[in-house]
Coordinates of C-alpha atoms and ligand atoms in Angstrom, one line a residue:
Chain A
M1 CA -184.0 124.2 -22.4
G2 CA -184.1 122.0 -19.4
S3 CA -181.4 119.3 -18.8
E4 CA -180.8 118.5 -22.5
K5 CA -177.5 119.6 -23.9
L6 CA -177.5 122.3 -26.5
I7 CA -176.4 121.2 -29.9
Y8 CA -174.2 123.8 -31.6
L9 CA -174.4 123.6 -35.4
D10 CA -173.6 127.2 -36.2
N11 CA -169.8 127.0 -36.5
N12 CA -169.8 129.3 -39.5
A13 CA -171.1 132.1 -37.3
T14 CA -168.3 131.4 -34.8
T15 CA -166.5 128.4 -33.4
P16 CA -165.9 127.6 -29.8
C17 CA -162.3 128.5 -28.8
D18 CA -160.3 125.3 -28.5
P19 CA -159.3 124.7 -24.8
R20 CA -155.7 124.4 -25.9
A21 CA -155.8 127.9 -27.4
V22 CA -157.4 129.2 -24.2
E23 CA -154.7 127.6 -22.2
A24 CA -152.0 129.2 -24.3
M25 CA -153.6 132.6 -23.9
L26 CA -154.1 132.7 -20.2
P27 CA -150.5 133.8 -19.1
F28 CA -150.8 136.8 -21.3
F29 CA -153.5 138.4 -19.4
H30 CA -151.7 138.8 -16.1
Q31 CA -148.3 137.1 -15.7
I32 CA -147.0 138.4 -19.0
P33 CA -148.6 141.8 -19.3
G34 CA -146.3 143.5 -21.7
N35 CA -147.1 145.6 -24.7
A36 CA -145.4 144.0 -27.7
A37 CA -144.3 147.5 -28.8
S38 CA -142.4 148.2 -25.6
R39 CA -138.9 147.8 -26.8
N40 CA -137.0 148.6 -23.5
H41 CA -137.9 146.0 -20.9
P42 CA -138.4 142.3 -20.6
F43 CA -142.2 142.6 -20.3
G44 CA -142.3 144.1 -23.8
W45 CA -139.7 141.6 -25.1
Q46 CA -141.7 138.6 -23.9
A47 CA -144.9 139.9 -25.5
E48 CA -143.1 140.6 -28.7
E49 CA -141.6 137.2 -28.7
A50 CA -145.0 135.6 -28.2
V51 CA -146.5 137.7 -31.0
D52 CA -143.6 136.7 -33.3
Y53 CA -144.1 133.1 -32.4
A54 CA -147.8 133.3 -33.3
R55 CA -147.0 135.0 -36.5
E56 CA -144.8 132.0 -37.3
Q57 CA -147.5 129.5 -36.5
I58 CA -149.9 131.4 -38.8
G59 CA -147.3 131.8 -41.5
N60 CA -146.7 128.0 -41.4
L61 CA -150.4 127.2 -41.7
L62 CA -150.5 129.4 -44.9
A63 CA -147.0 128.5 -46.1
V64 CA -146.1 132.2 -46.2
D65 CA -143.4 134.3 -44.6
S66 CA -144.5 135.4 -41.1
K67 CA -143.7 139.0 -42.0
E68 CA -146.6 138.9 -44.5
I69 CA -149.1 138.6 -41.7
I70 CA -150.7 141.9 -40.6
F71 CA -152.8 141.5 -37.4
T72 CA -156.2 143.2 -37.3
S73 CA -159.2 143.0 -35.1
G74 CA -160.9 140.4 -37.3
A75 CA -161.8 139.6 -40.9
T76 CA -164.1 142.6 -41.2
E77 CA -161.2 144.9 -40.6
A78 CA -158.9 142.8 -42.8
D79 CA -161.4 143.0 -45.6
N80 CA -161.7 146.8 -45.2
L81 CA -157.9 147.2 -45.0
G82 CA -157.4 145.1 -48.1
I83 CA -160.0 146.7 -50.3
K84 CA -159.8 150.3 -49.3
G85 CA -156.1 150.0 -48.7
V86 CA -155.4 148.7 -52.3
F87 CA -157.8 151.3 -53.7
E88 CA -156.0 154.1 -52.1
M89 CA -152.5 152.7 -52.7
Y90 CA -153.0 151.9 -56.4
S91 CA -155.2 154.9 -57.4
R92 CA -152.8 156.0 -59.9
K93 CA -153.0 152.7 -61.7
G94 CA -156.7 152.4 -61.8
N95 CA -160.0 152.6 -59.9
H96 CA -161.9 149.5 -60.8
I97 CA -162.5 146.5 -58.5
I98 CA -164.4 143.3 -59.3
T99 CA -166.1 141.2 -56.7
L100 CA -169.1 138.8 -56.4
K101 CA -172.7 139.5 -55.3
T102 CA -172.3 136.6 -52.8
E103 CA -169.4 138.1 -50.8
H104 CA -169.7 138.8 -47.1
K105 CA -171.0 142.3 -46.2
A106 CA -167.6 143.3 -45.0
V107 CA -166.4 143.1 -48.6
L108 CA -169.5 144.4 -50.2
D109 CA -169.8 147.4 -47.9
A110 CA -166.1 148.2 -48.2
C111 CA -166.7 148.2 -52.0
K112 CA -169.7 150.5 -51.6
K113 CA -167.4 152.9 -49.7
V114 CA -164.9 152.7 -52.5
E115 CA -167.6 153.7 -54.9
K116 CA -168.3 156.7 -52.7
M117 CA -164.6 157.5 -52.9
G118 CA -164.7 157.7 -56.7
G119 CA -164.0 154.0 -57.5
E120 CA -165.9 151.7 -59.7
V121 CA -167.0 148.3 -58.6
T122 CA -168.4 145.4 -60.6
Y123 CA -170.5 143.0 -58.6
L124 CA -170.6 139.8 -60.6
D125 CA -173.5 137.3 -60.5
V126 CA -172.6 133.7 -59.7
K127 CA -173.8 130.5 -61.4
A128 CA -176.6 128.4 -60.0
D129 CA -174.0 126.4 -58.1
G130 CA -172.7 129.5 -56.4
R131 CA -169.4 129.6 -58.3
V132 CA -168.1 132.5 -60.3
D133 CA -168.4 132.4 -64.1
L134 CA -164.8 132.6 -65.2
E135 CA -165.6 134.0 -68.6
A136 CA -167.8 136.7 -67.2
L137 CA -165.0 137.5 -64.7
E138 CA -162.4 137.8 -67.5
A139 CA -164.8 139.9 -69.6
A140 CA -165.3 142.3 -66.7
I141 CA -161.5 143.1 -66.4
T142 CA -160.6 146.5 -67.9
D143 CA -157.4 148.5 -68.1
K144 CA -158.6 150.3 -65.0
T145 CA -159.0 147.1 -62.9
I146 CA -156.7 147.0 -59.9
L147 CA -158.2 144.3 -57.8
I148 CA -160.3 141.2 -57.9
S149 CA -161.7 140.2 -54.6
I150 CA -163.3 136.8 -54.4
M151 CA -164.0 134.8 -51.3
W152 CA -162.5 131.4 -50.8
A153 CA -165.5 129.7 -49.4
N154 CA -169.0 131.2 -48.8
N155 CA -170.2 131.5 -45.3
E156 CA -173.8 130.6 -46.1
T157 CA -173.4 127.7 -48.5
G158 CA -169.8 126.6 -48.0
V159 CA -169.3 126.8 -51.8
I160 CA -165.6 127.0 -52.7
Q161 CA -164.5 129.2 -55.6
P162 CA -162.1 128.1 -58.3
M163 CA -159.2 129.9 -56.7
K164 CA -156.5 128.6 -59.0
E165 CA -158.3 129.6 -62.2
I166 CA -159.0 133.1 -60.8
G167 CA -155.4 133.4 -59.8
Q168 CA -154.3 132.6 -63.3
L169 CA -156.7 135.2 -64.7
C170 CA -155.3 137.8 -62.3
E171 CA -151.8 136.9 -63.3
K172 CA -152.6 137.1 -67.0
H173 CA -154.1 140.6 -66.7
G174 CA -151.8 142.0 -64.1
V175 CA -154.5 142.5 -61.5
L176 CA -154.1 142.0 -57.7
F177 CA -156.0 139.1 -56.3
M178 CA -157.5 139.3 -52.8
S179 CA -159.6 136.6 -51.1
D180 CA -161.7 136.7 -48.0
A181 CA -160.7 133.3 -46.8
T182 CA -162.4 133.6 -43.4
Q183 CA -164.4 130.4 -43.8
A184 CA -161.6 128.3 -45.3
V185 CA -158.5 129.0 -43.3
G186 CA -157.8 126.3 -40.8
K187 CA -160.5 124.0 -42.3
I188 CA -159.0 123.2 -45.6
K189 CA -155.6 123.9 -47.1
T190 CA -155.2 127.6 -47.9
H191 CA -151.8 128.4 -49.4
P192 CA -152.2 131.8 -51.1
K193 CA -148.9 131.8 -52.8
E194 CA -149.5 128.6 -54.7
L195 CA -152.6 130.1 -56.2
G196 CA -151.4 133.6 -56.9
I197 CA -153.4 135.3 -54.1
H198 CA -151.8 138.6 -53.0
L199 CA -154.0 139.5 -50.1
M200 CA -156.1 137.2 -47.9
A201 CA -158.3 138.1 -45.0
F202 CA -159.2 135.7 -42.2
T203 CA -160.1 135.6 -38.5
A204 CA -159.3 133.5 -35.4
H205 CA -162.8 133.0 -34.2
K206 CA -163.8 130.8 -37.2
M207 CA -160.9 128.5 -36.6
Y208 CA -161.3 127.6 -32.9
G209 CA -159.4 130.7 -31.8
P210 CA -160.6 133.7 -29.8
K211 CA -162.9 136.5 -31.1
G212 CA -161.6 139.9 -31.9
V213 CA -158.4 139.1 -33.7
G214 CA -157.8 138.4 -37.4
A215 CA -155.2 139.1 -40.0
L216 CA -154.6 140.2 -43.6
F217 CA -151.9 138.3 -45.5
V218 CA -150.1 140.8 -47.8
N219 CA -147.7 139.4 -50.3
R220 CA -144.2 141.0 -49.9
K221 CA -142.3 139.7 -52.9
N222 CA -143.1 139.2 -56.6
P223 CA -145.0 141.4 -56.4
R224 CA -144.5 143.5 -53.4
V225 CA -148.0 144.6 -52.4
K226 CA -148.7 147.5 -50.2
V227 CA -151.9 148.8 -48.7
T228 CA -152.6 152.3 -47.4
S229 CA -153.3 152.1 -43.7
Q230 CA -156.9 152.6 -42.6
M231 CA -156.1 153.0 -38.9
D232 CA -153.5 155.7 -38.2
G233 CA -151.4 156.0 -35.1
G234 CA -148.3 154.4 -33.7
G235 CA -147.3 152.7 -36.9
H236 CA -147.6 149.1 -35.8
E237 CA -147.6 146.2 -38.2
R238 CA -145.1 147.9 -40.5
G239 CA -147.3 151.0 -40.7
M240 CA -150.2 149.2 -42.2
R241 CA -152.3 148.9 -39.0
S242 CA -151.7 151.0 -35.9
G243 CA -152.9 150.0 -32.5
T244 CA -151.5 148.0 -29.6
L245 CA -151.5 144.4 -30.5
N246 CA -154.0 142.1 -28.8
V247 CA -151.3 139.9 -27.4
P248 CA -153.4 137.2 -25.7
G249 CA -155.7 137.1 -28.7
I250 CA -152.8 136.7 -31.1
V251 CA -151.3 134.0 -29.0
G252 CA -154.6 132.1 -29.1
F253 CA -154.8 132.7 -32.9
G254 CA -151.3 131.2 -33.3
K255 CA -152.1 128.2 -31.2
A256 CA -155.3 127.7 -33.2
A257 CA -153.3 127.8 -36.4
E258 CA -150.9 125.2 -35.1
I259 CA -153.7 122.9 -34.0
A260 CA -155.5 123.4 -37.4
M261 CA -152.3 122.5 -39.3
K262 CA -152.1 119.2 -37.5
E263 CA -155.8 118.3 -37.2
M264 CA -157.7 119.9 -40.1
D265 CA -157.5 117.0 -42.5
A266 CA -158.8 114.5 -39.9
D267 CA -161.5 117.0 -38.8
A268 CA -162.6 117.6 -42.4
A269 CA -162.8 113.8 -43.1
R270 CA -164.8 113.1 -40.0
L271 CA -167.1 116.1 -40.5
S272 CA -167.9 115.4 -44.1
V273 CA -169.1 112.0 -43.2
L274 CA -171.4 113.5 -40.5
R275 CA -172.6 116.2 -42.9
D276 CA -173.4 113.7 -45.6
K277 CA -175.2 111.5 -43.1
L278 CA -177.3 114.5 -42.1
E279 CA -178.1 115.4 -45.7
Q280 CA -178.9 111.9 -46.7
A281 CA -181.2 111.4 -43.7
F282 CA -183.2 114.4 -44.6
K283 CA -183.6 113.3 -48.2
D284 CA -184.7 109.8 -47.0
N285 CA -187.1 111.0 -44.3
L286 CA -188.7 114.0 -46.0
E287 CA -190.0 115.1 -49.3
E288 CA -189.0 118.2 -51.2
V289 CA -185.5 118.7 -49.7
Y290 CA -183.0 120.7 -51.7
V291 CA -179.3 121.2 -51.1
N292 CA -178.2 124.7 -52.0
G293 CA -175.0 125.4 -53.9
S294 CA -172.4 123.2 -55.4
V295 CA -172.2 119.8 -53.7
E296 CA -168.9 119.0 -55.4
H297 CA -167.0 122.2 -54.5
R298 CA -168.0 122.7 -50.9
M299 CA -166.6 123.0 -47.5
P300 CA -166.7 119.6 -45.7
H301 CA -168.7 120.7 -42.7
V302 CA -171.4 122.8 -44.2
A303 CA -174.9 122.0 -45.5
N304 CA -177.4 124.6 -46.7
I305 CA -180.7 122.9 -47.1
S306 CA -184.2 124.1 -48.2
F307 CA -187.2 122.3 -46.8
K308 CA -189.8 123.4 -49.4
H309 CA -193.0 124.9 -48.2
V310 CA -191.7 125.4 -44.7
E311 CA -190.8 128.8 -43.5
G312 CA -187.3 128.9 -41.9
E313 CA -187.8 131.0 -38.9
G314 CA -190.9 129.1 -37.9
L315 CA -189.1 125.8 -38.4
M316 CA -186.2 127.1 -36.2
M317 CA -188.7 127.8 -33.5
T318 CA -189.6 124.1 -33.3
F319 CA -186.1 123.2 -32.1
N320 CA -184.1 126.3 -31.2
Q321 CA -184.3 125.6 -27.5
N322 CA -182.1 122.7 -28.3
I323 CA -180.2 123.1 -31.6
A324 CA -178.4 126.2 -32.9
V325 CA -178.5 126.7 -36.7
S326 CA -179.1 129.7 -38.9
S327 CA -181.6 130.4 -41.6
G328 CA -181.8 132.3 -44.9
S329 CA -185.4 133.2 -44.1
A330 CA -186.6 136.8 -44.4
C331 CA -188.3 136.5 -41.1
T332 CA -185.1 136.0 -39.2
S333 CA -183.6 139.3 -40.5
A334 CA -184.4 142.8 -39.4
S335 CA -184.8 143.8 -43.0
L336 CA -187.3 141.0 -43.8
E337 CA -185.3 140.2 -47.0
P338 CA -184.3 136.6 -47.6
S339 CA -180.6 135.8 -47.9
Y340 CA -179.0 137.7 -50.8
V341 CA -176.6 134.9 -51.2
L342 CA -179.3 132.3 -51.9
I343 CA -181.1 134.7 -54.2
A344 CA -177.9 135.2 -56.1
L345 CA -177.8 131.4 -56.7
G346 CA -181.2 131.9 -58.4
L347 CA -183.3 130.4 -55.7
G348 CA -186.8 131.8 -55.6
D349 CA -187.9 133.7 -52.5
D350 CA -189.8 130.5 -51.4
L351 CA -186.7 128.3 -51.3
A352 CA -184.5 131.0 -49.8
H353 CA -187.2 131.4 -47.2
S354 CA -187.2 127.7 -46.4
S355 CA -183.4 127.3 -45.9
L356 CA -181.4 126.2 -42.9
R357 CA -177.6 126.3 -42.7
F358 CA -176.0 123.6 -40.7
S359 CA -172.3 124.2 -40.0
L360 CA -170.6 121.4 -38.1
G361 CA -167.3 121.8 -36.2
R362 CA -164.5 120.1 -34.4
F363 CA -166.6 119.5 -31.3
T364 CA -169.7 118.1 -33.2
T365 CA -170.5 114.4 -32.3
E366 CA -172.3 111.7 -34.2
E367 CA -174.9 111.6 -31.4
E368 CA -175.6 115.3 -31.9
I369 CA -176.2 114.7 -35.6
D370 CA -178.5 111.8 -34.9
E371 CA -180.5 114.0 -32.5
T372 CA -180.6 116.8 -35.1
I373 CA -181.9 114.5 -37.8
K374 CA -184.7 113.4 -35.4
M375 CA -185.7 116.9 -34.2
I376 CA -185.5 118.7 -37.5
S377 CA -187.5 116.0 -39.3
K378 CA -190.1 116.3 -36.7
G379 CA -190.1 120.1 -36.9
V380 CA -190.4 120.0 -40.7
N381 CA -193.4 117.7 -40.4
H382 CA -195.0 120.0 -37.8
M383 CA -194.6 123.0 -40.0
R384 CA -195.9 121.3 -43.1
D385 CA -199.0 120.2 -41.2
L386 CA -199.5 123.9 -40.5
S387 CA -198.7 125.1 -44.0
P388 CA -201.4 126.0 -46.5
I389 CA -198.9 125.9 -49.3
W390 CA -197.9 122.4 -48.4
E391 CA -201.6 121.4 -48.5
M392 CA -202.0 123.0 -51.9
F393 CA -198.9 121.3 -53.1
K394 CA -200.2 118.0 -51.9
E395 CA -203.5 118.6 -53.7
G396 CA -201.5 119.2 -56.9
I397 CA -202.4 122.9 -57.2
D398 CA -200.0 124.9 -59.3
L399 CA -198.7 127.4 -56.8
D400 CA -197.5 129.8 -59.3
A401 CA -201.0 130.2 -60.7
V402 CA -202.5 131.1 -57.3
E403 CA -203.5 134.7 -57.0
W404 CA -202.6 136.0 -53.6
S405 CA -204.6 138.9 -52.2
E406 CA -201.9 141.0 -50.8
H407 CA -202.7 143.1 -47.8
Chain B
M1 CA -184.8 138.0 -29.2
A2 CA -186.9 136.1 -26.8
Y3 CA -190.6 135.6 -27.4
S4 CA -193.3 135.7 -24.9
E5 CA -194.6 132.6 -23.2
K6 CA -198.0 133.1 -24.7
L7 CA -196.5 133.3 -28.2
I8 CA -194.5 130.1 -27.7
E9 CA -197.5 128.3 -26.3
H10 CA -199.6 129.2 -29.4
F11 CA -196.7 128.2 -31.6
N12 CA -196.0 124.8 -30.0
H13 CA -199.7 124.0 -29.6
P14 CA -201.5 126.0 -32.2
K15 CA -205.3 126.0 -31.9
N16 CA -207.7 125.3 -34.7
V17 CA -205.3 124.1 -37.4
G18 CA -207.1 122.7 -40.3
T19 CA -209.4 123.2 -43.3
L20 CA -213.1 123.9 -43.6
D21 CA -215.1 122.9 -46.7
K22 CA -214.7 126.0 -48.8
S23 CA -217.5 125.0 -51.1
K24 CA -220.1 125.5 -48.4
N25 CA -222.0 128.8 -48.4
S26 CA -221.6 129.1 -44.7
V27 CA -217.8 129.1 -44.9
G28 CA -215.7 132.1 -45.8
T29 CA -212.0 131.7 -46.8
G30 CA -209.3 134.3 -46.7
L31 CA -205.9 133.6 -48.2
V32 CA -203.4 136.5 -47.8
G33 CA -199.7 137.0 -48.3
A34 CA -197.4 139.4 -46.6
P35 CA -195.5 141.5 -49.2
E36 CA -192.9 142.3 -46.5
C37 CA -191.6 138.8 -46.1
G38 CA -193.6 136.5 -48.5
D39 CA -195.4 134.6 -45.8
V40 CA -198.9 133.2 -46.5
M41 CA -201.9 132.7 -44.2
R42 CA -205.2 131.0 -44.9
L43 CA -208.0 131.6 -42.4
Q44 CA -211.5 130.2 -42.6
I45 CA -214.7 130.9 -40.7
E46 CA -218.0 129.0 -40.6
V47 CA -221.0 131.0 -39.7
D48 CA -224.1 129.6 -38.0
E49 CA -227.0 130.8 -40.2
A50 CA -229.6 131.0 -37.5
S51 CA -227.6 133.0 -35.0
G52 CA -225.1 134.8 -37.3
M53 CA -222.4 133.7 -35.0
I54 CA -219.0 132.3 -36.1
K55 CA -219.2 128.7 -34.9
D56 CA -215.9 127.5 -36.2
A57 CA -212.6 128.9 -37.4
K58 CA -209.5 127.2 -38.8
F59 CA -206.2 128.3 -40.2
K60 CA -203.0 127.2 -41.9
T61 CA -200.0 129.5 -42.1
F62 CA -196.7 129.4 -43.9
G63 CA -194.7 131.8 -41.8
C64 CA -192.7 132.8 -38.9
G65 CA -193.5 131.9 -35.3
S66 CA -195.3 135.2 -34.8
A67 CA -197.5 134.7 -37.8
I68 CA -198.5 131.2 -36.7
A69 CA -199.2 132.4 -33.1
S70 CA -201.2 135.4 -34.5
S71 CA -203.4 133.2 -36.6
S72 CA -203.9 130.7 -33.8
L73 CA -204.9 133.5 -31.5
A74 CA -207.2 135.0 -34.1
T75 CA -209.1 131.8 -34.6
E76 CA -209.6 131.5 -30.9
W77 CA -211.0 135.1 -30.7
L78 CA -213.3 134.6 -33.7
K79 CA -215.2 131.7 -32.4
G80 CA -218.5 132.9 -30.7
K81 CA -218.3 136.3 -32.2
T82 CA -220.8 137.7 -34.8
V83 CA -219.4 138.7 -38.1
D84 CA -219.6 142.3 -37.3
E85 CA -217.8 141.8 -34.0
A86 CA -215.1 139.8 -35.8
L87 CA -214.6 142.7 -38.2
A88 CA -213.6 144.9 -35.2
I89 CA -210.6 142.7 -34.3
D90 CA -207.6 144.9 -34.5
N91 CA -204.1 143.7 -35.1
M92 CA -202.8 145.8 -32.2
A93 CA -204.8 143.7 -29.8
I94 CA -202.9 140.7 -31.1
V95 CA -199.6 142.6 -30.8
E96 CA -200.4 143.3 -27.2
E97 CA -201.6 139.8 -26.3
L98 CA -198.6 138.1 -27.8
A99 CA -196.1 140.9 -27.0
L100 CA -194.8 141.0 -30.6
P101 CA -191.6 143.0 -31.2
P102 CA -191.8 145.8 -33.7
V103 CA -190.4 143.9 -36.7
K104 CA -193.1 141.3 -36.2
I105 CA -196.1 143.7 -36.2
H106 CA -196.8 143.0 -39.8
C107 CA -197.4 139.3 -38.9
S108 CA -200.4 140.4 -36.8
V109 CA -201.5 142.6 -39.7
L110 CA -201.5 139.5 -41.8
A111 CA -203.9 137.9 -39.3
E112 CA -206.2 140.9 -39.4
D113 CA -206.2 140.9 -43.1
A114 CA -206.9 137.2 -43.2
I115 CA -210.0 137.7 -41.0
K116 CA -211.3 140.6 -43.2
S117 CA -210.7 138.6 -46.3
A118 CA -212.5 135.5 -44.9
I119 CA -215.5 137.7 -43.9
A120 CA -215.5 139.4 -47.3
D121 CA -215.6 135.9 -49.0
Y122 CA -218.4 134.8 -46.7
R123 CA -220.5 137.9 -47.5
S124 CA -220.0 137.8 -51.2
K125 CA -221.0 134.2 -51.3
N126 CA -224.2 135.0 -49.4
G127 CA -225.0 138.2 -51.3
I128 CA -224.4 140.5 -48.3
A129 CA -222.9 143.8 -49.3
A130 CA -220.0 145.0 -47.3
E131 CA -220.8 148.3 -45.6
Ligands
LIG1 C1 -166.8 135.3 -45.1 C2 -166.7 136.2 -43.9 N1 -166.0 137.3 -44.0 C3 -165.8 138.1 -42.9 C4 -166.4 137.8 -41.7 C5 -166.3 138.8 -40.6 O1 -165.3 138.3 -39.6 P1 -165.1 139.0 -38.2 O2 -166.2 138.6 -37.4 O3 -163.8 138.5 -37.7 O4 -165.0 140.5 -38.5 C6 -167.2 136.7 -41.6 C7 -167.8 136.3 -40.3 O5 -169.0 136.5 -40.1 C8 -167.3 135.8 -42.7 O6 -168.0 134.7 -42.7
LIG2 S1 -195.0 136.8 -41.3 FE1 -192.9 136.8 -42.0 S2 -191.9 137.7 -40.5 FE2 -193.7 137.1 -39.6

C-alpha cells in the first residue's frame, strides 16, 4: 500500500458519502436527537420537519409527490417490500410475477420467496447486449400477471433497460411495473411517472449518501398502489414500513438527492469521457479486450471489460493494493461460480472469468484513470505471460478442441 | 480476505514460469483444469536420465492468485527430487506453506494433479508403467 493513494473505482458497490451530505447529517446525531414519530415536543417536531424536508428533496429528484416515498433501510429492503408487498396485496388478482435473470439478488431472492409462498415467477433471459427482449416480455404476460419487475440499470454492466417501452407494455396489459433503480437514481434522470413505473427501489449509498437508508417509491394516484407491509410494528410510513426512522441517514439521503439534482448531468458528462478514455486505452494497448453489455444503452460511469485469457482474480491481485475494482471471476466468489449476469449475456465461462468492472464516481480524477490504465495494462501483460491459454492462443491452437484432463 | 506474505511473494515473483520442449522424451507435461472454477494449469518436468532426478520444472497457469502461487511453489519443490519423491507431494503441504483459506484448497489440488499428470506423461513416454 505504502504512500500511494488508493484509487477507488468500485462506485457501483458503494459511493463515498459526499462531505456536504455528511455535514447536513451531523446535527441530527446529538443536537437534534428527536424521534420523528414523537408528536408532543419540539425534539420530535424538528426531527419530523427534517424528514419531511428530505422527503421533498427526494421527491423533487424523482418528480414525484413526497408522500410517495417510503423510507427503508436500503434497496434490498425496498425490493423485498415492493415484490412481496405487491404479491400479498394483489393475491386476489393474480399470482404471477415477471422479472429478469440479470436482476440483483435482492429481487431474485425475494421472487424465490414468492414462489415458496405459492406465487409463480418467470425469469426472462436477456439479449446479448443485456437488454430485455420486449416481445418475449409481452409473450410472458398472462391473465395472472400482477407485476413486472425490471431493473433500471444493471449493477455489473451498467446496461440500461428500455424503461419506456416496458412501461407501455405494463399499461397495455394492466400490470404493475416495478423497477430496482438503485444504480440509476441520482446518476441519470429517473422520473418514474413519465415512464409508467409504479414502484421504484433505490438507496442512498449508491448516490453519495450514507449507508443503511433507502426508499421505495409507491405511486399514490392513477393507479393508487398499495403494498402489504413486511415489517410490522408502530405503523410508520403510512403503515407500509414500521420502525423508527433513521433521521440522520434520511437527512443525508435528502441532501444527496438535492446535490444529485444539481450536479448529475455534469458528473455524467465528465465521467463518460473518462470511462471512454479508459476503454479506448485498453483497446489500444492490449489485444483481445471485450466490452460487455450494450455500449449504447449504458450508464455513463461504468465499464465492464473482459481481458481474454486472463483470470480476473489473479489480475486483480496484480494491482489491488492500489486500485479497487470488482470482477465477475468465479475465483472471487465463495461459490466459485462466475457472474450470473455475464453468463446471462451469453458470455462463455472464460470471458466471464476474465472480466473486471470499473465504476467511476463523482470523486474520480483523470490522473486516477491514467494511473489505472497504466497499472492494469501492466497487470494484464503479467498475467498473460503466466497464462498457458494465452500461449496456446498465440500459437494458433484451437482452444475449444483441447481436451483438458479434469482432476 | 488477506493472503499470506509467502503467497503474495510467489504471486508477484513467480518462480519457474515458462515452457519446456514437450517433444523431448525426458520432459513430462501435465495440463489440468479445475472443474470448480474453470482454471487451467500446465506443469512440466524434465528428468535427468542418469540420476532419475527432476532437473527442471516449469509452469504456466490461468487462474487465481492461489493457483499461481501453488504452481510456483510446486515447481520449486519438484526440482532435485526423484520422480517417486515428487509423486508424494501432497496438496495439504501446499495449503500449509501458503496458508490457503478453505475456498482456495482446490487451487492446491490443481497443482498436485498437475504434478501427477506431468509424471504420468513422462512415464508413458518412456515406457515406465505406473505402479
Ligand atoms: C441493483 C441493486 N439493487 C439492490 C442493491 C442493494 O442495495 P442496499 O445495499 O441498499 O440494500 C444493490 C447494491 O448492491 C444494487 O446494485
Ligand atoms: S484455481 Fe480458481 S479459485 Fe483458485
